[in-house]
Coordinates of C-alpha atoms in Angstrom, one line a residue:
M621 CA -100.0 -309.9 -66.8
V622 CA -98.5 -308.6 -70.0
N623 CA -99.7 -308.7 -73.8
N624 CA -98.1 -307.7 -77.0
I625 CA -99.2 -304.4 -78.5
S626 CA -100.8 -306.2 -81.4
N627 CA -103.4 -307.6 -78.7
R628 CA -104.2 -304.1 -77.2
H629 CA -107.9 -303.9 -76.6
E630 CA -110.3 -301.0 -77.7
F631 CA -109.6 -298.7 -75.0
T632 CA -106.3 -297.6 -76.3
A633 CA -104.9 -294.1 -77.3
Q634 CA -106.5 -294.7 -80.6
A635 CA -109.7 -295.3 -79.0
L636 CA -109.5 -292.2 -77.4
H637 CA -109.6 -290.5 -80.8
V638 CA -106.0 -289.0 -80.1
T639 CA -102.7 -289.5 -81.9
P640 CA -100.7 -291.6 -79.3
P641 CA -97.0 -290.5 -78.6
M642 CA -95.9 -292.7 -81.3
A643 CA -97.6 -295.9 -83.1
F644 CA -96.4 -298.4 -80.7
G645 CA -96.2 -301.2 -83.1
N646 CA -93.8 -299.1 -85.1
R647 CA -91.5 -297.8 -82.4
I648 CA -89.5 -301.0 -82.5
L649 CA -89.0 -301.2 -86.1
Y650 CA -88.0 -297.6 -86.1
F651 CA -85.6 -298.1 -83.4
I652 CA -83.9 -301.1 -84.8
T653 CA -83.9 -300.0 -88.4
F654 CA -82.3 -296.7 -87.5
T655 CA -79.6 -298.0 -85.3
C656 CA -78.7 -300.3 -88.1
L657 CA -78.1 -297.4 -90.3
L658 CA -76.2 -295.2 -88.1
H659 CA -72.8 -296.4 -89.2
S660 CA -73.7 -296.0 -92.8
T661 CA -75.5 -292.7 -93.2
K662 CA -76.0 -289.4 -91.9
P663 CA -79.2 -287.1 -91.9
S664 CA -79.1 -284.9 -95.0
N665 CA -80.3 -281.9 -92.8
F666 CA -77.4 -282.2 -90.4
N667 CA -76.9 -279.0 -88.6
G668 CA -74.3 -280.2 -85.9
D669 CA -74.7 -281.4 -82.2
T670 CA -73.5 -278.4 -80.2
L671 CA -75.2 -274.9 -79.4
F672 CA -72.4 -272.4 -78.7
Q673 CA -72.7 -269.7 -76.3
G674 CA -73.6 -266.1 -77.4
H675 CA -74.0 -266.2 -81.2
D676 CA -76.0 -269.6 -81.6
Q677 CA -79.6 -269.8 -81.6
L678 CA -81.8 -273.0 -82.0
T679 CA -85.2 -271.7 -83.6
T680 CA -88.2 -273.4 -85.3
T681 CA -86.2 -273.5 -88.5
N682 CA -83.1 -275.5 -87.5
S683 CA -82.3 -278.4 -85.3
L684 CA -79.5 -280.0 -83.5
I685 CA -78.7 -283.6 -84.4
C686 CA -76.2 -286.0 -82.3
S687 CA -73.0 -287.1 -83.9
S688 CA -74.4 -290.6 -84.6
G689 CA -77.7 -289.1 -86.2
L690 CA -80.0 -291.0 -83.8
F691 CA -81.4 -288.0 -81.7
T692 CA -82.8 -284.7 -82.9
L693 CA -83.4 -281.6 -80.6
S694 CA -85.9 -279.0 -82.1
F695 CA -88.9 -277.0 -81.8
F696 CA -92.2 -278.7 -82.6
Q697 CA -95.9 -278.4 -82.6
L698 CA -98.5 -281.3 -82.2
D699 CA -101.5 -281.6 -84.5
E700 CA -104.0 -278.9 -84.2
S701 CA -101.9 -277.2 -81.6
E702 CA -100.9 -273.5 -81.7
Y703 CA -98.2 -274.1 -79.1
F704 CA -94.4 -274.6 -79.5
Y705 CA -92.4 -277.1 -77.5
L706 CA -88.7 -277.9 -77.3
G707 CA -88.0 -281.3 -77.5
I708 CA -85.7 -284.5 -78.4
R709 CA -86.9 -287.5 -80.3
L710 CA -85.6 -290.3 -82.6
S711 CA -84.4 -288.9 -86.0
V712 CA -87.1 -290.7 -87.9
V713 CA -90.5 -289.6 -89.1
N714 CA -93.5 -289.4 -86.6
S715 CA -91.2 -290.6 -83.7
S716 CA -92.3 -289.8 -80.2
Y717 CA -90.6 -287.1 -78.1
N718 CA -88.7 -288.7 -75.4
W719 CA -87.9 -285.2 -73.6
V720 CA -89.8 -282.0 -73.7
A721 CA -88.2 -278.9 -72.0
N722 CA -91.3 -276.7 -71.6
R723 CA -94.0 -279.4 -71.3
D724 CA -95.9 -277.2 -68.7
E725 CA -95.0 -273.8 -70.3
P726 CA -96.3 -274.0 -73.9
I727 CA -95.2 -271.0 -76.3
R728 CA -97.3 -269.4 -78.9
D729 CA -94.7 -267.1 -80.5
P730 CA -93.2 -268.7 -83.6
S731 CA -90.0 -266.6 -83.2
V732 CA -89.3 -268.8 -80.1
A733 CA -85.4 -269.7 -79.6
L734 CA -83.1 -271.6 -77.5
T735 CA -79.8 -269.7 -76.7
I736 CA -76.9 -269.5 -74.2
D737 CA -76.4 -266.0 -73.1
Q738 CA -72.9 -264.4 -72.2
Y739 CA -73.1 -265.5 -68.6
G740 CA -73.8 -269.2 -69.4
N741 CA -77.5 -269.4 -68.7
L742 CA -79.3 -271.8 -71.0
K743 CA -82.8 -270.3 -71.8
I744 CA -85.9 -270.3 -74.1
I745 CA -86.8 -266.8 -75.1
S746 CA -89.8 -265.5 -76.9
N747 CA -91.8 -262.4 -77.6
G748 CA -88.7 -260.4 -78.6
G749 CA -86.7 -261.6 -75.4
N750 CA -89.4 -260.3 -73.1
S751 CA -90.4 -263.8 -72.2
T752 CA -87.8 -266.4 -70.7
I753 CA -88.0 -270.0 -69.6
M754 CA -84.7 -270.7 -67.8
L755 CA -83.3 -274.2 -68.0
Y756 CA -80.1 -273.3 -66.3
S757 CA -79.1 -270.1 -64.3
S758 CA -75.8 -269.4 -63.3
S759 CA -75.5 -268.7 -59.6
K760 CA -73.0 -265.9 -60.2
P761 CA -74.5 -262.4 -60.5
E762 CA -74.6 -261.1 -64.1
S763 CA -73.7 -257.5 -63.0
N764 CA -70.1 -259.0 -62.2
S765 CA -68.3 -259.1 -65.6
N766 CA -65.6 -261.4 -64.0
S767 CA -68.4 -263.9 -63.5
T768 CA -68.6 -264.7 -67.2
I769 CA -68.0 -268.5 -67.8
I770 CA -67.5 -270.3 -71.3
T771 CA -70.2 -272.8 -72.1
S772 CA -71.8 -274.9 -74.7
A773 CA -74.7 -277.4 -74.9
I774 CA -74.4 -280.7 -76.7
L775 CA -76.8 -283.4 -77.9
Q776 CA -75.2 -286.5 -77.0
D777 CA -75.6 -289.9 -78.8
N778 CA -77.5 -291.3 -75.9
G779 CA -80.3 -288.6 -76.2
N780 CA -78.9 -286.5 -73.4
F781 CA -78.7 -282.7 -73.9
V782 CA -75.8 -281.6 -71.7
L783 CA -74.8 -277.9 -70.8
Q784 CA -71.0 -278.0 -70.0
E785 CA -68.5 -275.4 -68.8
I786 CA -65.5 -275.3 -71.2
N787 CA -61.9 -274.8 -70.4
Q788 CA -59.7 -272.3 -72.4
D789 CA -58.1 -275.0 -74.2
G790 CA -61.6 -276.5 -75.3
S791 CA -61.9 -279.3 -72.8
V792 CA -64.8 -280.0 -70.7
K793 CA -64.5 -278.4 -67.2
N794 CA -67.8 -279.3 -65.5
I795 CA -71.2 -280.4 -66.4
L796 CA -73.7 -277.7 -65.2
W797 CA -77.1 -279.2 -66.4
Q798 CA -78.5 -282.3 -68.3
S799 CA -81.7 -283.1 -69.5
F800 CA -81.3 -286.7 -68.2
D801 CA -82.0 -285.0 -64.7
Y802 CA -85.3 -283.6 -65.8
P803 CA -87.0 -286.5 -67.4
T804 CA -90.6 -286.4 -68.8
N805 CA -92.5 -289.6 -69.9
M806 CA -89.7 -291.7 -71.2
L807 CA -86.8 -293.5 -69.6
L808 CA -83.7 -294.2 -71.7
P809 CA -80.7 -296.2 -71.0
G810 CA -78.4 -294.4 -68.7
M811 CA -81.3 -292.5 -67.0
K812 CA -82.2 -292.7 -63.4
L813 CA -85.3 -293.2 -61.1
G814 CA -84.6 -292.1 -57.4
F815 CA -83.7 -289.2 -55.4
D816 CA -80.6 -287.3 -54.1
R817 CA -81.0 -286.3 -50.3
K818 CA -78.1 -284.0 -50.4
T819 CA -79.3 -281.9 -53.6
G820 CA -83.1 -282.6 -53.3
Q821 CA -82.8 -283.9 -56.9
N822 CA -85.7 -286.3 -57.8
W823 CA -85.8 -288.4 -60.9
S824 CA -89.0 -289.8 -62.2
I825 CA -91.0 -289.9 -65.4
T826 CA -94.5 -288.5 -65.7
S827 CA -97.1 -289.3 -68.3
W828 CA -98.3 -286.8 -71.0
R829 CA -101.8 -285.5 -70.2
S830 CA -103.0 -287.1 -73.5
G831 CA -101.5 -288.1 -76.7
K832 CA -101.9 -284.7 -78.0
S833 CA -100.6 -282.6 -75.0
P834 CA -97.3 -283.0 -73.3
L835 CA -98.5 -281.3 -70.2
S836 CA -97.8 -283.2 -67.0
G837 CA -100.3 -286.0 -66.7
S838 CA -101.4 -287.9 -63.7
F839 CA -99.2 -290.9 -63.5
S840 CA -95.6 -291.0 -62.5
L841 CA -93.1 -293.7 -62.1
G842 CA -90.2 -293.3 -59.7
L843 CA -88.6 -294.5 -56.2
D844 CA -90.6 -294.1 -52.8
H845 CA -88.4 -292.1 -50.4
K846 CA -89.8 -294.4 -47.4
T847 CA -89.6 -297.8 -48.8
K848 CA -87.1 -297.3 -51.7
E849 CA -89.2 -299.4 -53.8
M850 CA -90.0 -298.5 -57.5
V851 CA -93.7 -297.2 -57.3
M852 CA -96.2 -295.8 -59.7
W853 CA -98.3 -292.8 -58.6
W854 CA -101.8 -291.7 -59.7
R855 CA -102.4 -288.1 -58.6
E856 CA -99.9 -288.8 -55.6
K857 CA -101.5 -292.1 -54.5
I858 CA -99.4 -295.1 -55.0
V859 CA -101.3 -297.5 -57.2
W860 CA -98.3 -300.0 -57.8
S861 CA -95.1 -301.1 -55.9
S862 CA -92.1 -303.2 -56.9
G863 CA -91.4 -304.9 -53.7
Q864 CA -88.0 -304.5 -52.3
W865 CA -84.8 -304.9 -54.3
S866 CA -83.1 -308.4 -54.0
N867 CA -80.6 -310.6 -56.0
G868 CA -80.8 -308.2 -58.8
N869 CA -84.3 -306.9 -59.3
F870 CA -87.3 -305.9 -57.3
A871 CA -89.5 -308.6 -56.0
N872 CA -92.5 -308.1 -57.9
L873 CA -90.5 -307.9 -61.3
K874 CA -88.5 -311.1 -61.1
S875 CA -90.8 -312.9 -63.4
S876 CA -89.7 -313.7 -67.0
L877 CA -92.5 -311.6 -68.2
Y878 CA -90.7 -308.3 -67.1
E879 CA -87.0 -309.2 -67.8
K880 CA -86.9 -307.7 -71.3
D881 CA -88.1 -304.2 -70.1
F882 CA -87.4 -303.8 -66.3
V883 CA -83.4 -304.0 -66.6
F884 CA -81.9 -302.0 -63.9
E885 CA -79.0 -301.5 -61.4
Y886 CA -79.8 -300.6 -58.0
Y887 CA -77.5 -298.1 -56.0
S888 CA -78.0 -296.5 -52.4
D889 CA -75.9 -294.8 -49.9
E890 CA -76.3 -291.9 -47.4
D891 CA -76.8 -289.4 -50.1
E892 CA -78.4 -291.0 -53.0
T893 CA -80.9 -293.9 -53.7
Y894 CA -81.8 -294.6 -57.3
V895 CA -82.1 -297.4 -60.1
K896 CA -80.3 -296.7 -63.4
Y897 CA -82.1 -298.0 -66.6
V898 CA -79.2 -300.2 -68.3
P899 CA -80.6 -302.1 -71.3
V900 CA -78.1 -301.7 -74.5
Y901 CA -81.2 -300.5 -76.4
G902 CA -84.6 -299.7 -75.2
Y903 CA -87.0 -297.5 -73.4
I904 CA -89.9 -297.3 -70.9
I905 CA -92.8 -294.8 -71.5
M906 CA -95.2 -293.8 -68.8
G907 CA -98.5 -293.8 -70.6
S908 CA -101.4 -291.3 -70.0
L909 CA -103.9 -294.1 -69.1
G910 CA -101.6 -295.5 -66.6
I911 CA -100.2 -298.1 -68.9
I912 CA -96.3 -298.6 -69.1
Y913 CA -95.1 -299.3 -72.5
G914 CA -91.8 -301.1 -72.9
S915 CA -89.6 -301.2 -76.1
S916 CA -89.9 -305.2 -76.3
G917 CA -93.6 -304.4 -77.2
A918 CA -95.2 -305.5 -74.1
S919 CA -97.3 -303.2 -71.7
Y920 CA -98.0 -303.1 -68.1
S921 CA -100.8 -301.8 -66.1
C922 CA -102.8 -301.7 -62.9
S923 CA -105.9 -300.1 -64.6
D924 CA -106.1 -302.9 -67.3
N925 CA -106.7 -306.6 -66.5
K926 CA -105.0 -307.5 -69.8
Y927 CA -101.8 -305.9 -69.0
F928 CA -101.5 -306.6 -65.4
L929 CA -98.7 -305.7 -63.0
S930 CA -97.9 -307.8 -59.9
G931 CA -98.1 -305.4 -56.8
C932 CA -101.0 -303.2 -57.8
S933 CA -103.3 -301.3 -55.3
M934 CA -105.5 -299.2 -57.5
P935 CA -107.9 -297.3 -55.6
S936 CA -111.6 -298.6 -55.2
A937 CA -114.3 -296.9 -57.4
H938 CA -117.3 -296.0 -55.3
K939 CA -119.3 -298.7 -53.7
C940 CA -122.1 -298.3 -56.1
T941 CA -119.9 -299.0 -58.9
D942 CA -119.7 -302.5 -60.6
V943 CA -116.3 -304.1 -59.9
D944 CA -116.1 -305.0 -63.6
S945 CA -115.9 -301.0 -64.3
L946 CA -112.4 -300.9 -62.5
Y947 CA -110.8 -301.8 -65.8
L948 CA -110.2 -299.7 -68.9
G949 CA -112.1 -302.0 -71.2
S950 CA -115.4 -301.4 -69.4
S951 CA -116.1 -298.1 -71.2
E952 CA -117.9 -298.3 -74.5
S953 CA -116.6 -295.6 -77.1
R954 CA -119.0 -293.8 -79.7
Y955 CA -118.1 -290.9 -81.9
G956 CA -120.8 -288.2 -82.0
V957 CA -122.5 -285.4 -79.8
M958 CA -124.6 -285.1 -76.7
A959 CA -127.7 -283.3 -77.1
G960 CA -127.5 -282.0 -73.3
K961 CA -124.7 -280.2 -71.5
G962 CA -123.1 -282.3 -68.7
F963 CA -121.0 -281.3 -65.8
I964 CA -117.7 -279.7 -66.7
F965 CA -114.9 -280.0 -64.2
D966 CA -112.9 -276.9 -63.5
A967 CA -109.7 -276.6 -65.7
K968 CA -107.6 -276.0 -62.8
E969 CA -108.0 -279.5 -61.8
K970 CA -105.8 -280.6 -64.9
L971 CA -107.7 -283.6 -65.7
S972 CA -106.5 -286.4 -68.0
H973 CA -108.8 -288.8 -69.7
F974 CA -107.9 -291.5 -67.0
D975 CA -109.2 -288.9 -64.2
C976 CA -112.2 -288.3 -66.0
W977 CA -112.9 -292.1 -66.1
M978 CA -112.5 -292.2 -62.4
K979 CA -114.6 -289.1 -61.9
C980 CA -117.5 -290.9 -63.5
L981 CA -116.9 -294.1 -61.8
N982 CA -117.0 -292.6 -58.4
N983 CA -120.4 -290.7 -59.3
C984 CA -123.4 -293.2 -58.9
S985 CA -125.3 -291.2 -61.3
C986 CA -122.8 -290.9 -64.1
E987 CA -123.6 -292.5 -67.3
A988 CA -121.1 -291.2 -69.9
Y989 CA -118.1 -289.0 -69.9
S990 CA -115.6 -287.3 -72.5
Y991 CA -112.9 -284.8 -72.7
V992 CA -113.5 -281.0 -73.3
N993 CA -110.7 -279.7 -75.2
A994 CA -109.3 -280.6 -78.6
D995 CA -106.1 -282.3 -77.1
A996 CA -108.4 -284.8 -75.4
T997 CA -108.0 -283.2 -71.9
G998 CA -110.5 -281.8 -69.4
C999 CA -113.7 -283.6 -68.2
E1000 CA -117.4 -283.5 -68.6
I1001 CA -119.7 -286.1 -67.4
W1002 CA -123.5 -286.9 -68.0
S1003 CA -126.0 -288.0 -65.5
K1004 CA -128.4 -290.8 -66.1
G1005 CA -131.4 -289.4 -68.1
T1006 CA -129.3 -286.7 -69.7
A1007 CA -126.7 -288.7 -71.7
N1008 CA -128.8 -288.4 -75.1
F1009 CA -126.3 -289.3 -77.8
S1010 CA -126.5 -288.7 -81.4
D1011 CA -124.2 -290.3 -84.0
T1012 CA -122.5 -287.8 -86.3
N1013 CA -119.8 -287.5 -88.9
N1014 CA -116.3 -285.7 -88.5
L1015 CA -117.9 -282.6 -90.1
I1016 CA -120.4 -281.8 -87.3
T1017 CA -119.2 -279.1 -84.9
G1018 CA -118.9 -280.5 -81.5
S1019 CA -118.4 -284.1 -82.4
R1020 CA -116.2 -286.1 -80.1
Q1021 CA -115.5 -289.3 -78.7
I1022 CA -118.0 -290.1 -76.1
Y1023 CA -117.6 -292.9 -73.3
F1024 CA -120.3 -294.9 -71.9
I1025 CA -119.8 -296.8 -68.6
R1026 CA -120.6 -300.5 -69.4
S1027 CA -121.0 -302.1 -66.0
G1028 CA -121.7 -305.6 -67.1
K1029 CA -124.4 -305.7 -64.4
A1030 CA -127.0 -307.1 -66.6
E1031 CA -125.1 -310.3 -67.4
K1032 CA -124.0 -310.6 -63.7
R1033 CA -127.6 -310.4 -62.4
K1034 CA -128.8 -312.8 -65.2
K1035 CA -126.4 -315.6 -63.7
Q1036 CA -127.3 -314.7 -60.2
K1037 CA -131.1 -314.7 -60.8
E1038 CA -130.6 -318.3 -62.4
L1039 CA -128.9 -319.5 -59.3
L1040 CA -131.3 -317.8 -57.1
T1041 CA -134.3 -319.6 -59.0
D1042 CA -132.6 -323.0 -58.4
I1043 CA -131.8 -322.1 -54.8
G1044 CA -135.1 -320.7 -54.1
R1045 CA -136.7 -324.0 -54.4
S1046 CA -135.3 -324.6 -50.9
T1047 CA -135.4 -321.5 -49.2
A1048 CA -136.5 -317.9 -49.6
I1049 CA -134.1 -315.8 -51.2
S1050 CA -133.7 -312.0 -51.1
I1051 CA -131.1 -310.0 -53.0
A1052 CA -129.1 -307.6 -50.8
Y1053 CA -125.9 -306.3 -52.1
G1054 CA -123.5 -305.6 -49.5
E1055 CA -124.2 -307.3 -46.3
R1056 CA -126.7 -309.4 -44.4
K1057 CA -129.7 -307.6 -42.7
E1058 CA -129.5 -307.1 -38.9
Q1059 CA -131.3 -309.9 -37.0
R1060 CA -134.8 -309.5 -36.4
K1061 CA -135.8 -307.4 -33.3
D1062 CA -137.4 -310.5 -31.7
G1063 CA -134.1 -312.2 -31.5
N1064 CA -134.8 -314.6 -34.4
T1065 CA -132.3 -314.8 -37.2
S1066 CA -133.7 -314.6 -41.0
D1067 CA -133.6 -317.7 -42.9
E1068 CA -133.1 -315.6 -46.0
T1069 CA -129.8 -316.1 -48.2
Y1070 CA -127.9 -313.1 -49.7
I1071 CA -125.8 -312.2 -52.5
F1072 CA -122.6 -310.6 -51.1
D1073 CA -120.6 -308.3 -53.5
F1074 CA -117.0 -308.8 -54.0
Q1075 CA -115.9 -305.7 -52.3
T1076 CA -117.8 -306.5 -49.3
I1077 CA -115.9 -309.9 -49.0
L1078 CA -112.5 -308.1 -49.6
E1079 CA -113.3 -305.7 -46.6
A1080 CA -114.5 -308.4 -44.4
T1081 CA -111.2 -310.4 -44.9
A1082 CA -108.8 -307.6 -44.9
N1083 CA -108.1 -308.6 -48.6
F1084 CA -108.0 -312.4 -48.0
S1085 CA -105.1 -311.7 -45.3
S1086 CA -103.3 -314.8 -44.3
T1087 CA -104.0 -313.8 -40.6
N1088 CA -107.7 -314.1 -41.5
K1089 CA -107.1 -317.6 -42.9
I1090 CA -108.5 -320.4 -40.7
G1091 CA -108.2 -323.5 -42.8
E1092 CA -108.0 -325.1 -46.2
G1093 CA -109.5 -328.1 -48.1
G1094 CA -109.6 -329.5 -51.7
F1095 CA -111.9 -326.7 -52.7
G1096 CA -109.7 -323.9 -51.4
P1097 CA -109.1 -321.8 -48.3
V1098 CA -111.5 -320.5 -45.7
Y1099 CA -111.3 -317.2 -44.1
K1100 CA -112.8 -315.7 -41.1
G1101 CA -114.2 -312.2 -41.6
K1102 CA -116.4 -309.4 -40.2
L1103 CA -119.0 -307.3 -41.8
S1104 CA -119.5 -303.7 -41.3
N1105 CA -122.2 -304.3 -38.9
G1106 CA -119.8 -306.3 -36.6
Q1107 CA -121.1 -309.7 -37.6
E1108 CA -118.4 -312.5 -37.9
I1109 CA -118.7 -314.8 -40.9
A1110 CA -116.7 -317.7 -42.4
I1111 CA -115.8 -317.5 -46.1
K1112 CA -115.1 -320.5 -48.3
R1113 CA -113.4 -319.3 -51.5
L1114 CA -113.4 -321.9 -54.3
S1115 CA -109.8 -322.5 -55.6
K1116 CA -109.4 -322.2 -59.4
S1117 CA -107.6 -325.5 -59.4
S1118 CA -110.4 -327.3 -57.8
G1119 CA -112.1 -328.1 -61.1
Q1120 CA -115.5 -326.8 -59.7
G1121 CA -117.6 -324.8 -62.1
L1122 CA -120.7 -322.7 -61.7
I1123 CA -123.0 -325.7 -62.0
E1124 CA -121.1 -327.7 -59.2
F1125 CA -121.0 -324.5 -57.1
K1126 CA -124.7 -324.1 -57.7
N1127 CA -125.5 -327.7 -56.8
E1128 CA -123.2 -327.3 -53.6
A1129 CA -125.1 -324.1 -52.6
M1130 CA -128.6 -325.7 -53.1
L1131 CA -127.5 -328.9 -51.0
I1132 CA -126.3 -326.8 -48.2
V1133 CA -129.6 -325.0 -48.2
K1134 CA -131.7 -328.0 -48.0
L1135 CA -129.5 -329.4 -45.2
Q1136 CA -129.7 -326.3 -43.0
H1137 CA -131.1 -326.8 -39.4
T1138 CA -130.2 -325.7 -36.1
S1139 CA -127.3 -328.2 -35.6
L1140 CA -125.4 -326.9 -38.7
V1141 CA -123.6 -323.7 -39.6
R1142 CA -125.8 -321.9 -41.5
L1143 CA -125.2 -320.5 -45.2
L1144 CA -125.7 -316.8 -45.2
G1145 CA -125.1 -316.2 -48.9
F1146 CA -122.7 -316.4 -51.7
C1147 CA -120.8 -314.3 -54.1
I1148 CA -120.2 -314.7 -57.9
D1149 CA -117.8 -312.4 -59.4
R1150 CA -116.1 -313.2 -62.7
E1151 CA -114.1 -316.2 -61.8
E1152 CA -114.7 -315.9 -58.0
R1153 CA -117.1 -318.6 -56.4
I1154 CA -117.5 -317.8 -52.7
L1155 CA -119.9 -319.3 -50.1
V1156 CA -120.5 -317.3 -46.9
Y1157 CA -121.3 -319.0 -43.6
E1158 CA -122.1 -317.8 -40.0
Y1159 CA -119.2 -318.1 -37.9
M1160 CA -119.4 -320.3 -34.9
P1161 CA -116.4 -320.7 -32.9
N1162 CA -115.3 -323.9 -31.3
K1163 CA -117.7 -326.1 -33.3
S1164 CA -116.1 -328.7 -35.5
L1165 CA -118.2 -329.8 -38.6
N1166 CA -115.6 -332.3 -40.5
L1167 CA -118.8 -334.0 -41.6
Y1168 CA -119.4 -336.0 -44.7
L1169 CA -123.1 -335.8 -45.9
F1170 CA -124.3 -337.8 -48.9
G1171 CA -120.9 -338.6 -49.9
I1172 CA -120.1 -334.9 -50.2
E1173 CA -117.2 -332.9 -47.9
I1174 CA -119.4 -330.0 -46.7
Y1175 CA -116.8 -328.8 -44.3
S1176 CA -113.1 -329.8 -43.6
F1177 CA -112.1 -327.2 -41.3
T1178 CA -112.7 -326.2 -37.6
I1179 CA -114.7 -323.1 -36.9

């Protein structure tokens, strides 16, 4: 599912109280407006597009601008940061950086410079030349004076920064290195996602750790080496896959919802497998919250049910966590301070805000969480009973955005209790999340009816696998399942197209309870989870119950 940026909900980069890489609503306007001006104007601070070997240095006081004027290469600092980064961005005010050379090696020294030495090495130097970040290193030994090559680095009109070997006549002999081979969080036209088996080169984009930190985040987008599908990883776990490539696109991206942003060409041989991003204009950004932002203004995600992608397989939260909490909008944000200190995770874990959210969801006692550092990275969580919050203004030291888990269980339990009250007129009801109690030791089964949580239903049916499907009627499909205690069950899943609402579902459950006796398949329980309406029966093989009782079709399948 996709949504325009104007409809983004509360849990966005703005809700995180950080500055996003760029105001997404303005990016498209900037892009189109600036492109239209390219042929009629040049920036007044044009410094050329090429860094020459030996005598040229790019410092914090100058920049490279491509010949069209569209892209700028310069050193920059983010708000409230003491670090310098070398990056490429659109040559408009407040545009996001589409490439960062030293994202995981920030530099404090304001005298930092980019240079090409006499041996053709492209490097960032600081601290008087005592510290070096090598972007490209010649394989020839520097001690051999005959190894010197002539090089220059040019910022091209497509945003690619290229180090090239130059012939004596000034023509280009060879491309030695290019920024397109080392993308950060943004895909531009002409860039690749994939891998080269011969050289070991991998092309993928990885999110920033936060809107204020270009450090490598926890989400990446690339091609899986085994399946050759496009995948999204969260901390090395695949959380989305595109399906196989066929007829011009990946299986899960064939919908018209994706055609504006996911425009690729696929190539594969014995050495390379990759997709090339090929729109005339556009970009794809891998966001720090696991949301893919497209230049069309749409967003795609597996962690937000408003921007959903087909093919998601997000990891489940702990069994004690409400299913509703698996989506970003389930956290309530408030600005202030906590009276007590929570548990702070080790900085070595390199946690993003999304990581911290998942840490909280997977801790049954976690009630609130927040970032630790000024750049909205790190993680601190508070347990129930210790999350004492105080509202403050921006002037209070230690104030930050605090996120409270809003599980939605209260409303869910209210609906369940209403249903239980009505059904309870016909039978004894007992709330037991998860699974049915074991049969009594005397061999008699309990007459109680239970509430099953949706995760238990998913596990029992292998995510409603087609191999578990045993029938279907006008109400929807029926599946055979097995609980963790080994008990076999039959699961009737109400189809959204059946027209049956909560009242009809309740009446059906009440009727079945009243009709229960030893000659009928017994109702074990039910599940109500958001739009899901599910009845759970005992499974009795070789017993047909195609019966019409009181004019209502109770069963239309054989079990």
